[in-house]
mmCIF file of C-alpha atoms and ligand atoms in Angstrom:
data_model
loop_
_atom_site.group_PDB
_atom_site.id
_atom_site.type_symbol
_atom_site.label_atom_id
_atom_site.label_comp_id
_atom_site.label_asym_id
_atom_site.label_seq_id
_atom_site.Cartn_x
_atom_site.Cartn_y
_atom_site.Cartn_z
ATOM 1 C CA UNK A 932 27.123 -2.777 13.938
ATOM 2 C CA UNK A 933 25.566 -0.796 16.763
ATOM 3 C CA UNK A 934 27.695 2.277 15.935
ATOM 4 C CA UNK A 935 26.776 2.087 12.249
ATOM 5 C CA UNK A 936 23.158 1.894 13.230
ATOM 6 C CA UNK A 937 23.470 4.947 15.480
ATOM 7 C CA UNK A 938 25.121 6.905 12.672
ATOM 8 C CA UNK A 939 22.316 5.970 10.310
ATOM 9 C CA UNK A 940 19.702 7.032 12.815
ATOM 10 C CA UNK A 941 21.498 10.347 13.313
ATOM 11 C CA UNK A 942 21.334 10.968 9.578
ATOM 12 C CA UNK A 943 17.713 9.896 9.616
ATOM 13 C CA UNK A 944 16.837 12.388 12.308
ATOM 14 C CA UNK A 945 18.411 15.228 10.345
ATOM 15 C CA UNK A 946 16.877 14.261 7.060
ATOM 16 C CA UNK A 947 13.545 15.697 6.023
ATOM 17 C CA UNK A 948 13.562 13.369 2.948
ATOM 18 C CA UNK A 949 10.850 10.939 1.737
ATOM 19 C CA UNK A 950 8.044 11.769 -0.651
ATOM 20 C CA UNK A 951 5.411 10.754 1.882
ATOM 21 C CA UNK A 952 6.572 13.502 4.158
ATOM 22 C CA UNK A 953 6.307 16.272 1.605
ATOM 23 C CA UNK A 954 2.667 15.534 0.877
ATOM 24 C CA UNK A 955 0.192 18.404 1.045
ATOM 25 C CA UNK A 956 -0.979 19.023 4.592
ATOM 26 C CA UNK A 957 1.750 16.631 5.810
ATOM 27 C CA UNK A 958 -0.529 14.251 7.715
ATOM 28 C CA UNK A 959 2.469 11.996 8.215
ATOM 29 C CA UNK A 960 4.658 14.735 9.758
ATOM 30 C CA UNK A 961 4.088 13.266 13.221
ATOM 31 C CA UNK A 962 5.998 10.148 12.161
ATOM 32 C CA UNK A 963 8.730 11.802 10.037
ATOM 33 C CA UNK A 964 11.375 10.389 12.324
ATOM 34 C CA UNK A 965 9.943 6.862 12.232
ATOM 35 C CA UNK A 966 9.388 6.751 8.452
ATOM 36 C CA UNK A 967 12.850 8.139 7.747
ATOM 37 C CA UNK A 968 14.394 5.543 10.062
ATOM 38 C CA UNK A 969 12.507 2.770 8.244
ATOM 39 C CA UNK A 970 13.608 4.162 4.900
ATOM 40 C CA UNK A 971 17.243 4.185 5.992
ATOM 41 C CA UNK A 972 17.194 0.752 7.625
ATOM 42 C CA UNK A 973 15.010 -1.419 5.405
ATOM 43 C CA UNK A 974 17.893 -2.220 3.007
ATOM 44 C CA UNK A 975 19.591 -4.057 5.870
ATOM 45 C CA UNK A 976 16.811 -6.642 5.893
ATOM 46 C CA UNK A 977 17.453 -7.665 2.309
ATOM 47 C CA UNK A 978 21.216 -7.346 1.842
ATOM 48 C CA UNK A 979 22.518 -10.429 0.033
ATOM 49 C CA UNK A 980 26.228 -10.914 -0.371
ATOM 50 C CA UNK A 981 25.853 -14.257 -2.173
ATOM 51 C CA UNK A 982 23.870 -13.251 -5.211
ATOM 52 C CA UNK A 983 23.971 -10.100 -7.324
ATOM 53 C CA UNK A 984 20.350 -10.308 -8.528
ATOM 54 C CA UNK A 985 18.956 -10.744 -5.025
ATOM 55 C CA UNK A 986 21.139 -7.998 -3.633
ATOM 56 C CA UNK A 987 20.110 -5.720 -6.472
ATOM 57 C CA UNK A 988 16.441 -6.540 -5.812
ATOM 58 C CA UNK A 989 16.696 -5.131 -2.322
ATOM 59 C CA UNK A 990 18.689 -2.056 -3.267
ATOM 60 C CA UNK A 991 16.733 -1.311 -6.402
ATOM 61 C CA UNK A 992 13.251 -2.023 -5.233
ATOM 62 C CA UNK A 993 13.431 -0.123 -1.999
ATOM 63 C CA UNK A 994 15.346 2.918 -3.209
ATOM 64 C CA UNK A 995 14.002 6.457 -3.046
ATOM 65 C CA UNK A 996 10.839 6.386 -5.191
ATOM 66 C CA UNK A 997 8.285 4.785 -2.862
ATOM 67 C CA UNK A 998 5.732 6.920 -1.030
ATOM 68 C CA UNK A 999 6.156 4.860 2.176
ATOM 69 C CA UNK A 1000 2.476 5.316 2.960
ATOM 70 C CA UNK A 1001 2.171 1.873 4.565
ATOM 71 C CA UNK A 1002 5.037 2.313 7.084
ATOM 72 C CA UNK A 1003 3.667 5.775 7.956
ATOM 73 C CA UNK A 1004 0.207 4.313 8.626
ATOM 74 C CA UNK A 1005 1.646 1.556 10.829
ATOM 75 C CA UNK A 1006 3.662 4.068 12.884
ATOM 76 C CA UNK A 1007 0.676 6.414 13.280
ATOM 77 C CA UNK A 1008 -1.642 3.545 14.202
ATOM 78 C CA UNK A 1009 0.873 2.392 16.836
ATOM 79 C CA UNK A 1010 0.807 5.820 18.483
ATOM 80 C CA UNK A 1011 -2.983 5.986 18.179
ATOM 81 C CA UNK A 1012 -3.501 2.582 19.827
ATOM 82 C CA UNK A 1013 -0.970 2.675 22.649
ATOM 83 C CA UNK A 1014 -2.045 4.300 25.920
ATOM 84 C CA UNK A 1015 -1.580 8.093 25.626
ATOM 85 C CA UNK A 1016 1.231 8.265 28.211
ATOM 86 C CA UNK A 1017 3.143 5.429 26.509
ATOM 87 C CA UNK A 1018 2.845 7.108 23.094
ATOM 88 C CA UNK A 1019 3.969 10.458 24.527
ATOM 89 C CA UNK A 1020 7.021 8.778 26.082
ATOM 90 C CA UNK A 1021 7.906 6.798 22.944
ATOM 91 C CA UNK A 1022 7.606 9.901 20.768
ATOM 92 C CA UNK A 1023 10.257 11.618 22.890
ATOM 93 C CA UNK A 1024 12.554 8.624 23.410
ATOM 94 C CA UNK A 1025 15.291 7.885 20.848
ATOM 95 C CA UNK A 1026 14.089 5.105 18.550
ATOM 96 C CA UNK A 1027 17.072 2.879 19.232
ATOM 97 C CA UNK A 1028 18.683 0.486 16.767
ATOM 98 C CA UNK A 1029 16.308 -0.897 14.153
ATOM 99 C CA UNK A 1030 18.299 -4.151 14.044
ATOM 100 C CA UNK A 1031 16.566 -5.024 17.320
ATOM 101 C CA UNK A 1032 12.891 -5.628 18.127
ATOM 102 C CA UNK A 1033 13.113 -4.852 21.855
ATOM 103 C CA UNK A 1034 9.692 -5.315 23.526
ATOM 104 C CA UNK A 1035 8.225 -2.202 25.162
ATOM 105 C CA UNK A 1036 9.823 0.110 22.584
ATOM 106 C CA UNK A 1037 8.628 1.256 19.171
ATOM 107 C CA UNK A 1038 11.034 -1.166 17.462
ATOM 108 C CA UNK A 1039 8.597 -4.091 16.949
ATOM 109 C CA UNK A 1040 6.187 -1.650 15.268
ATOM 110 C CA UNK A 1041 8.945 -0.353 13.009
ATOM 111 C CA UNK A 1042 9.871 -3.920 12.070
ATOM 112 C CA UNK A 1043 6.230 -4.503 11.145
ATOM 113 C CA UNK A 1044 6.287 -1.283 9.095
ATOM 114 C CA UNK A 1045 9.396 -2.510 7.259
ATOM 115 C CA UNK A 1046 7.904 -5.929 6.591
ATOM 116 C CA UNK A 1047 4.761 -4.324 5.177
ATOM 117 C CA UNK A 1048 6.823 -2.210 2.772
ATOM 118 C CA UNK A 1049 8.887 -5.285 1.776
ATOM 119 C CA UNK A 1050 5.721 -7.221 0.906
ATOM 120 C CA UNK A 1051 4.353 -4.256 -1.035
ATOM 121 C CA UNK A 1052 7.628 -3.971 -2.953
ATOM 122 C CA UNK A 1053 7.741 -7.712 -3.698
ATOM 123 C CA UNK A 1054 4.226 -7.525 -5.100
ATOM 124 C CA UNK A 1055 5.247 -4.633 -7.358
ATOM 125 C CA UNK A 1056 8.277 -6.540 -8.678
ATOM 126 C CA UNK A 1057 5.927 -9.405 -9.623
ATOM 127 C CA UNK A 1058 3.252 -7.026 -10.888
ATOM 128 C CA UNK A 1059 5.695 -5.419 -13.332
ATOM 129 C CA UNK A 1060 6.462 -8.846 -14.791
ATOM 130 C CA UNK A 1061 2.740 -9.607 -15.145
ATOM 131 C CA UNK A 1062 1.956 -6.187 -16.663
ATOM 132 C CA UNK A 1063 5.197 -6.148 -18.657
ATOM 133 C CA UNK A 1064 5.776 -2.606 -17.381
ATOM 134 C CA UNK A 1065 8.949 -0.862 -18.479
ATOM 135 C CA UNK A 1066 9.400 1.329 -15.429
ATOM 136 C CA UNK A 1067 8.717 1.410 -11.714
ATOM 137 C CA UNK A 1068 9.212 4.321 -9.355
ATOM 138 C CA UNK A 1069 10.768 6.339 -12.166
ATOM 139 C CA UNK A 1070 13.373 3.700 -13.090
ATOM 140 C CA UNK A 1071 13.659 0.617 -15.259
ATOM 141 C CA UNK A 1072 11.553 -2.243 -13.867
ATOM 142 C CA UNK A 1073 13.669 -5.049 -12.395
ATOM 143 C CA UNK A 1074 12.674 -7.536 -15.097
ATOM 144 C CA UNK A 1075 13.915 -5.049 -17.712
ATOM 145 C CA UNK A 1076 17.325 -4.940 -16.017
ATOM 146 C CA UNK A 1077 17.602 -8.728 -15.741
ATOM 147 C CA UNK A 1078 14.771 -10.860 -17.103
ATOM 148 C CA UNK A 1079 11.326 -12.068 -15.999
ATOM 149 C CA UNK A 1080 12.591 -15.296 -14.415
ATOM 150 C CA UNK A 1081 15.147 -13.489 -12.302
ATOM 151 C CA UNK A 1082 12.681 -10.749 -11.339
ATOM 152 C CA UNK A 1083 10.145 -13.351 -10.155
ATOM 153 C CA UNK A 1084 12.845 -14.986 -8.042
ATOM 154 C CA UNK A 1085 13.951 -11.597 -6.721
ATOM 155 C CA UNK A 1086 10.343 -10.872 -5.687
ATOM 156 C CA UNK A 1087 10.227 -14.294 -4.008
ATOM 157 C CA UNK A 1088 13.414 -13.418 -2.159
ATOM 158 C CA UNK A 1089 11.887 -10.176 -0.828
ATOM 159 C CA UNK A 1090 8.873 -12.205 0.313
ATOM 160 C CA UNK A 1091 11.124 -14.772 1.981
ATOM 161 C CA UNK A 1092 12.924 -12.035 3.885
ATOM 162 C CA UNK A 1093 9.606 -10.452 4.863
ATOM 163 C CA UNK A 1094 8.351 -13.828 6.149
ATOM 164 C CA UNK A 1095 11.546 -14.330 8.148
ATOM 165 C CA UNK A 1096 11.160 -10.935 9.823
ATOM 166 C CA UNK A 1097 7.457 -11.524 10.542
ATOM 167 C CA UNK A 1098 8.574 -14.626 12.449
ATOM 168 C CA UNK A 1099 11.103 -12.587 14.458
ATOM 169 C CA UNK A 1100 8.170 -10.699 16.011
ATOM 170 C CA UNK A 1101 7.191 -14.033 17.617
ATOM 171 C CA UNK A 1102 3.445 -13.318 17.584
ATOM 172 C CA UNK A 1103 1.437 -16.147 15.939
ATOM 173 C CA UNK A 1104 -1.620 -13.908 15.349
ATOM 174 C CA UNK A 1105 0.542 -11.540 13.265
ATOM 175 C CA UNK A 1106 1.757 -14.489 11.174
ATOM 176 C CA UNK A 1107 -1.903 -15.331 10.478
ATOM 177 C CA UNK A 1108 -2.812 -11.740 9.543
ATOM 178 C CA UNK A 1109 0.195 -11.022 7.355
ATOM 179 C CA UNK A 1110 0.097 -14.361 5.513
ATOM 180 C CA UNK A 1111 -3.608 -13.756 4.870
ATOM 181 C CA UNK A 1112 -2.566 -10.494 3.215
ATOM 182 C CA UNK A 1113 -0.067 -12.408 1.040
ATOM 183 C CA UNK A 1114 -2.759 -14.853 -0.026
ATOM 184 C CA UNK A 1115 -5.250 -12.065 -0.766
ATOM 185 C CA UNK A 1116 -2.713 -10.056 -2.777
ATOM 186 C CA UNK A 1117 -2.264 -13.088 -4.975
ATOM 187 C CA UNK A 1118 -5.990 -13.788 -5.361
ATOM 188 C CA UNK A 1119 -6.652 -10.088 -6.045
ATOM 189 C CA UNK A 1120 -4.216 -10.166 -8.935
ATOM 190 C CA UNK A 1121 -5.820 -13.372 -10.248
ATOM 191 C CA UNK A 1122 -9.350 -11.894 -10.011
ATOM 192 C CA UNK A 1123 -8.108 -8.932 -12.049
ATOM 193 C CA UNK A 1124 -6.491 -11.269 -14.573
ATOM 194 C CA UNK A 1125 -9.743 -13.191 -15.013
ATOM 195 C CA UNK A 1126 -11.682 -9.911 -15.318
ATOM 196 C CA UNK A 1127 -14.047 -7.914 -13.104
ATOM 197 C CA UNK A 1128 -17.254 -7.323 -15.013
ATOM 198 C CA UNK A 1129 -19.471 -6.123 -12.196
ATOM 199 C CA UNK A 1130 -19.143 -4.024 -9.068
ATOM 200 C CA UNK A 1131 -19.284 -6.849 -6.458
ATOM 201 C CA UNK A 1132 -16.423 -8.654 -8.214
ATOM 202 C CA UNK A 1133 -14.540 -5.380 -8.614
ATOM 203 C CA UNK A 1134 -14.934 -4.688 -4.887
ATOM 204 C CA UNK A 1135 -13.595 -8.124 -4.047
ATOM 205 C CA UNK A 1136 -10.572 -7.497 -6.273
ATOM 206 C CA UNK A 1137 -10.140 -4.021 -4.839
ATOM 207 C CA UNK A 1138 -10.089 -5.318 -1.262
ATOM 208 C CA UNK A 1139 -7.688 -8.179 -2.008
ATOM 209 C CA UNK A 1140 -5.278 -6.303 -4.230
ATOM 210 C CA UNK A 1141 -5.089 -2.980 -2.447
ATOM 211 C CA UNK A 1142 -6.818 -2.935 0.935
ATOM 212 C CA UNK A 1143 -5.846 -6.300 2.427
ATOM 213 C CA UNK A 1144 -2.169 -5.530 3.039
ATOM 214 C CA UNK A 1145 -3.018 -2.163 4.593
ATOM 215 C CA UNK A 1146 -5.801 -3.528 6.800
ATOM 216 C CA UNK A 1147 -3.896 -6.620 7.929
ATOM 217 C CA UNK A 1148 -0.741 -4.640 8.729
ATOM 218 C CA UNK A 1149 -2.808 -2.206 10.812
ATOM 219 C CA UNK A 1150 -4.601 -5.096 12.530
ATOM 220 C CA UNK A 1151 -1.132 -6.511 13.290
ATOM 221 C CA UNK A 1152 -0.179 -3.128 14.752
ATOM 222 C CA UNK A 1153 -3.177 -3.450 17.082
ATOM 223 C CA UNK A 1154 -2.037 -6.942 18.091
ATOM 224 C CA UNK A 1155 1.386 -5.545 19.048
ATOM 225 C CA UNK A 1156 -0.139 -2.579 20.894
ATOM 226 C CA UNK A 1157 -2.911 -4.476 22.724
ATOM 227 C CA UNK A 1158 -2.387 -8.256 22.560
ATOM 228 C CA UNK A 1159 -5.676 -10.158 22.719
ATOM 229 C CA UNK A 1160 -7.928 -7.111 22.255
ATOM 230 C CA UNK A 1161 -10.048 -8.322 19.309
ATOM 231 C CA UNK A 1162 -12.194 -5.170 19.256
ATOM 232 C CA UNK A 1163 -9.194 -2.901 18.700
ATOM 233 C CA UNK A 1164 -7.808 -5.296 16.096
ATOM 234 C CA UNK A 1165 -11.113 -4.964 14.224
ATOM 235 C CA UNK A 1166 -11.099 -1.154 14.492
ATOM 236 C CA UNK A 1167 -7.593 -0.963 13.015
ATOM 237 C CA UNK A 1168 -8.490 -3.494 10.316
ATOM 238 C CA UNK A 1169 -11.658 -1.612 9.293
ATOM 239 C CA UNK A 1170 -9.879 1.730 9.174
ATOM 240 C CA UNK A 1171 -7.270 0.255 6.810
ATOM 241 C CA UNK A 1172 -9.802 -1.630 4.750
ATOM 242 C CA UNK A 1173 -11.899 1.437 3.914
ATOM 243 C CA UNK A 1174 -8.834 3.620 3.400
ATOM 244 C CA UNK A 1175 -7.401 1.031 0.993
ATOM 245 C CA UNK A 1176 -10.625 0.697 -0.968
ATOM 246 C CA UNK A 1177 -10.946 4.492 -1.243
ATOM 247 C CA UNK A 1178 -7.294 4.659 -2.341
ATOM 248 C CA UNK A 1179 -7.937 2.257 -5.229
ATOM 249 C CA UNK A 1180 -11.121 4.032 -6.382
ATOM 250 C CA UNK A 1181 -9.207 7.333 -6.469
ATOM 251 C CA UNK A 1182 -6.507 5.517 -8.459
ATOM 252 C CA UNK A 1183 -9.181 4.448 -10.954
ATOM 253 C CA UNK A 1184 -10.407 8.030 -11.274
ATOM 254 C CA UNK A 1185 -6.871 9.382 -11.737
ATOM 255 C CA UNK A 1186 -6.404 6.926 -14.595
ATOM 256 C CA UNK A 1187 -9.179 8.844 -16.354
ATOM 257 C CA UNK A 1188 -8.771 12.451 -15.210
ATOM 258 C CA UNK A 1189 -5.170 12.626 -13.907
ATOM 259 C CA UNK A 1190 -2.238 14.457 -15.418
ATOM 260 C CA UNK A 1191 0.203 12.086 -17.156
ATOM 261 C CA UNK A 1192 3.257 14.011 -15.978
ATOM 262 C CA UNK A 1193 2.150 14.024 -12.338
ATOM 263 C CA UNK A 1194 1.024 10.407 -12.538
ATOM 264 C CA UNK A 1195 4.323 9.343 -14.095
ATOM 265 C CA UNK A 1196 2.452 6.878 -16.335
ATOM 266 C CA UNK A 1197 0.170 7.068 -19.392
ATOM 267 C CA UNK A 1198 -3.497 7.927 -18.823
ATOM 268 C CA UNK A 1199 -6.317 5.478 -19.491
ATOM 269 C CA UNK A 1200 -3.875 2.616 -19.178
ATOM 270 C CA UNK A 1201 -6.455 0.457 -17.390
ATOM 271 C CA UNK A 1202 -8.779 0.001 -20.368
ATOM 272 C CA UNK A 1203 -5.814 -0.580 -22.664
ATOM 273 C CA UNK A 1204 -4.927 -3.484 -20.355
ATOM 274 C CA UNK A 1205 -8.544 -4.734 -20.449
ATOM 275 C CA UNK A 1206 -9.212 -3.649 -16.876
ATOM 276 C CA UNK A 1207 -12.583 -2.136 -15.955
ATOM 277 C CA UNK A 1208 -12.443 0.532 -13.252
ATOM 278 C CA UNK A 1209 -15.129 1.874 -10.910
ATOM 279 C CA UNK A 1210 -16.333 4.779 -13.157
ATOM 280 C CA UNK A 1211 -16.679 2.427 -16.146
ATOM 281 C CA UNK A 1212 -18.446 -0.271 -14.100
ATOM 282 C CA UNK A 1213 -20.888 2.315 -12.754
ATOM 283 C CA UNK A 1214 -22.008 3.255 -16.269
ATOM 284 C CA UNK A 1215 -21.940 -0.402 -17.392
ATOM 285 C CA UNK A 1216 -24.790 -0.999 -14.915
ATOM 286 C CA UNK A 1217 -27.116 1.205 -16.991
ATOM 287 C CA UNK A 1218 -25.655 1.177 -20.507
ATOM 288 C CA UNK A 1219 -25.711 -2.162 -22.362
ATOM 289 C CA UNK A 1220 -23.081 -1.004 -24.886
ATOM 290 C CA UNK A 1221 -20.610 -0.189 -22.112
ATOM 291 C CA UNK A 1222 -21.449 -3.460 -20.350
ATOM 292 C CA UNK A 1223 -20.658 -5.400 -23.547
ATOM 293 C CA UNK A 1224 -17.369 -3.512 -23.991
ATOM 294 C CA UNK A 1225 -16.421 -4.301 -20.367
ATOM 295 C CA UNK A 1226 -17.193 -8.014 -20.859
ATOM 296 C CA UNK A 1227 -15.033 -8.261 -23.986
ATOM 297 C CA UNK A 1228 -12.339 -6.318 -22.147
ATOM 298 C CA UNK A 1229 -12.396 -3.345 -24.538
ATOM 299 C CA UNK A 1230 -11.006 -5.534 -27.315
ATOM 300 C CA UNK A 1231 -12.944 -4.046 -30.239
ATOM 301 C CA UNK A 1232 -11.985 -0.801 -31.945
ATOM 302 C CA UNK A 1233 -13.888 2.134 -30.427
ATOM 303 C CA UNK A 1234 -14.701 0.322 -27.128
ATOM 304 C CA UNK A 1235 -12.472 2.510 -24.965
ATOM 305 C CA UNK A 1236 -13.632 5.713 -26.703
ATOM 306 C CA UNK A 1237 -17.302 4.800 -26.244
ATOM 307 C CA UNK A 1238 -16.793 4.032 -22.548
ATOM 308 C CA UNK A 1239 -14.934 7.298 -22.004
ATOM 309 C CA UNK A 1240 -17.713 9.235 -23.727
ATOM 310 C CA UNK A 1241 -20.425 7.687 -21.520
ATOM 311 C CA UNK A 1242 -18.314 8.057 -18.363
ATOM 312 C CA UNK A 1243 -17.907 11.751 -19.135
ATOM 313 C CA UNK A 1244 -21.549 12.347 -20.143
ATOM 314 C CA UNK A 1245 -22.851 10.689 -16.985
ATOM 315 C CA UNK A 1246 -20.382 12.241 -14.564
ATOM 316 C CA UNK A 1247 -19.265 8.759 -13.508
ATOM 317 C CA UNK A 1248 -15.894 9.933 -12.166
ATOM 318 C CA UNK A 1249 -17.705 12.166 -9.652
ATOM 319 C CA UNK A 1250 -20.012 9.250 -8.824
ATOM 320 C CA UNK A 1251 -16.996 6.989 -8.218
ATOM 321 C CA UNK A 1252 -15.405 9.671 -6.032
ATOM 322 C CA UNK A 1253 -18.618 9.711 -3.962
ATOM 323 C CA UNK A 1254 -18.149 5.984 -3.393
ATOM 324 C CA UNK A 1255 -14.551 6.638 -2.300
ATOM 325 C CA UNK A 1256 -15.882 9.348 -0.012
ATOM 326 C CA UNK A 1257 -18.323 6.883 1.558
ATOM 327 C CA UNK A 1258 -15.412 4.506 2.297
ATOM 328 C CA UNK A 1259 -13.539 7.427 3.892
ATOM 329 C CA UNK A 1260 -16.601 8.063 6.075
ATOM 330 C CA UNK A 1261 -16.617 4.416 7.186
ATOM 331 C CA UNK A 1262 -12.878 4.597 7.820
ATOM 332 C CA UNK A 1263 -13.342 7.679 10.039
ATOM 333 C CA UNK A 1264 -16.252 5.999 11.824
ATOM 334 C CA UNK A 1265 -13.875 3.201 12.783
ATOM 335 C CA UNK A 1266 -11.110 5.593 13.787
ATOM 336 C CA UNK A 1267 -13.423 7.502 16.106
ATOM 337 C CA UNK A 1268 -13.777 4.380 18.235
ATOM 338 C CA UNK A 1269 -10.207 5.119 19.416
ATOM 339 C CA UNK A 1270 -9.419 7.684 22.091
ATOM 340 C CA UNK A 1271 -8.662 11.154 20.656
ATOM 341 C CA UNK A 1272 -4.945 11.787 20.074
ATOM 342 C CA UNK A 1273 -2.625 13.650 17.690
ATOM 343 C CA UNK A 1274 -1.953 10.315 15.936
ATOM 344 C CA UNK A 1275 -5.680 9.692 15.484
ATOM 345 C CA UNK A 1276 -6.024 13.198 13.985
ATOM 346 C CA UNK A 1277 -3.118 12.471 11.636
ATOM 347 C CA UNK A 1278 -4.738 9.210 10.489
ATOM 348 C CA UNK A 1279 -7.917 11.127 9.760
ATOM 349 C CA UNK A 1280 -5.944 13.686 7.751
ATOM 350 C CA UNK A 1281 -4.286 10.823 5.832
ATOM 351 C CA UNK A 1282 -7.738 10.062 4.444
ATOM 352 C CA UNK A 1283 -8.042 13.528 2.941
ATOM 353 C CA UNK A 1284 -4.591 13.053 1.439
ATOM 354 C CA UNK A 1285 -5.858 9.838 -0.179
ATOM 355 C CA UNK A 1286 -8.910 11.643 -1.561
ATOM 356 C CA UNK A 1287 -6.999 14.696 -2.833
ATOM 357 C CA UNK A 1288 -3.915 13.013 -4.190
ATOM 358 C CA UNK A 1289 -2.867 13.758 -7.752
ATOM 359 C CA UNK A 1290 -0.509 10.831 -8.256
HETATM 360 C C1 FPP S 137 -0.116 -2.903 -8.531
HETATM 361 O O1 FPP S 137 -1.103 -2.978 -9.488
HETATM 362 C C2 FPP S 137 -0.018 -4.252 -7.883
HETATM 363 C C3 FPP S 137 -0.488 -4.627 -6.680
HETATM 364 C C4 FPP S 137 -1.089 -3.649 -5.743
HETATM 365 C C5 FPP S 137 -0.412 -6.038 -6.182
HETATM 366 C C6 FPP S 137 0.155 -7.059 -7.136
HETATM 367 C C7 FPP S 137 0.083 -8.445 -6.580
HETATM 368 C C8 FPP S 137 0.677 -9.503 -7.157
HETATM 369 C C9 FPP S 137 1.510 -9.402 -8.377
HETATM 370 C C10 FPP S 137 0.478 -10.838 -6.548
HETATM 371 C C11 FPP S 137 1.764 -11.379 -5.989
HETATM 372 C C12 FPP S 137 1.832 -11.029 -4.575
HETATM 373 C C13 FPP S 137 2.944 -11.077 -3.812
HETATM 374 C C14 FPP S 137 2.832 -10.887 -2.362
HETATM 375 C C15 FPP S 137 4.294 -11.311 -4.376
HETATM 376 P P1 FPP S 137 -1.313 -2.063 -10.754
HETATM 377 O O2 FPP S 137 -0.742 -2.749 -11.932
HETATM 378 O O3 FPP S 137 -2.767 -1.768 -10.787
HETATM 379 O O4 FPP S 137 -0.582 -0.725 -10.408
HETATM 380 P P2 FPP S 137 0.721 -0.066 -11.045
HETATM 381 O O5 FPP S 137 0.229 0.966 -11.987
HETATM 382 O O6 FPP S 137 1.441 0.547 -9.867
HETATM 383 O O7 FPP S 137 1.501 -1.143 -11.714
HETATM 384 MG MG1 MG S 138 1.069 -2.799 -12.809
#
């Protein structure tokens, strides 16, 4: 097992793969080695020799397509939070075998990065059932390969494995943070299902559905780096929270202005699904016709067209992007409470990647 692991890590070191690492400006370049190692190892956490569907879930759901933003953020935050001399040493040291979580090495952080990606993937498997999406990450959605019942169980299996590996870190505070993220992911999806007709409700949904997993995994990173330091845990949490919220607002804007080919999904899908996004909710505050369309979830003919027209006329996409920008400012404000370091700079650059992304 150890030899196989070494071989995999060798391949990982040579590989320049992963979409996250080819992003403009490459803010994640500092953790190329770590993200590639996670990408190569994560399958091992979900191998299942007893059941084809479960085994497929792991292989399918974690294969190539993901951007691996969450593992990259965890690895960067680890380097940003550890004392400078420890980070410098760990960056030079071989990573070791990802089957282990040896204390004092980077391995517990990489396990946390893997767990975060597993939870994200499980939520997408369930999300595709809920949204009845045909594809995910450029391939058939799992429930289209099997069926909805099996896909739900496969998502549960990924969650079960994630929970098991959270426990192997043996840090009760991390169990609290990561299970809070699980709960909030679920309530975020339910808030969306019930409808967000105003900005406070939208922001609640946005935090739960998108920002909670990022912020709680980064808070967990702080717990591993500096056990018992509540202030640093809060800094890491706030950085992730505002980054996650900005990420979702940009997503909303891309749904309106993005290029379908680059996005890999149809434009204006949100309104077709009855979902109100930030630009639409901004104009709904001052246009009663848009507000009514939002509240009936764009169900009448012409609702979506009217909303688009008002969004365009009022420059609401730019207004929404300003809100995302404000969250980036808050995220940076949090980050600047940490000592300066290359990892801190990279986390700051990750924010501009979030703001400038095209897909
Ligand atoms: C993508 O949404 C979905 C999420 C970010 C979270 C979905 C959460 C659940 C289904 C709750 C269950 C949670 C767990 C932990 C299993 P989207 O439809 O807006 O984005 P898409 O275009 O990528 O589908
Ligand atoms: Mg979806």
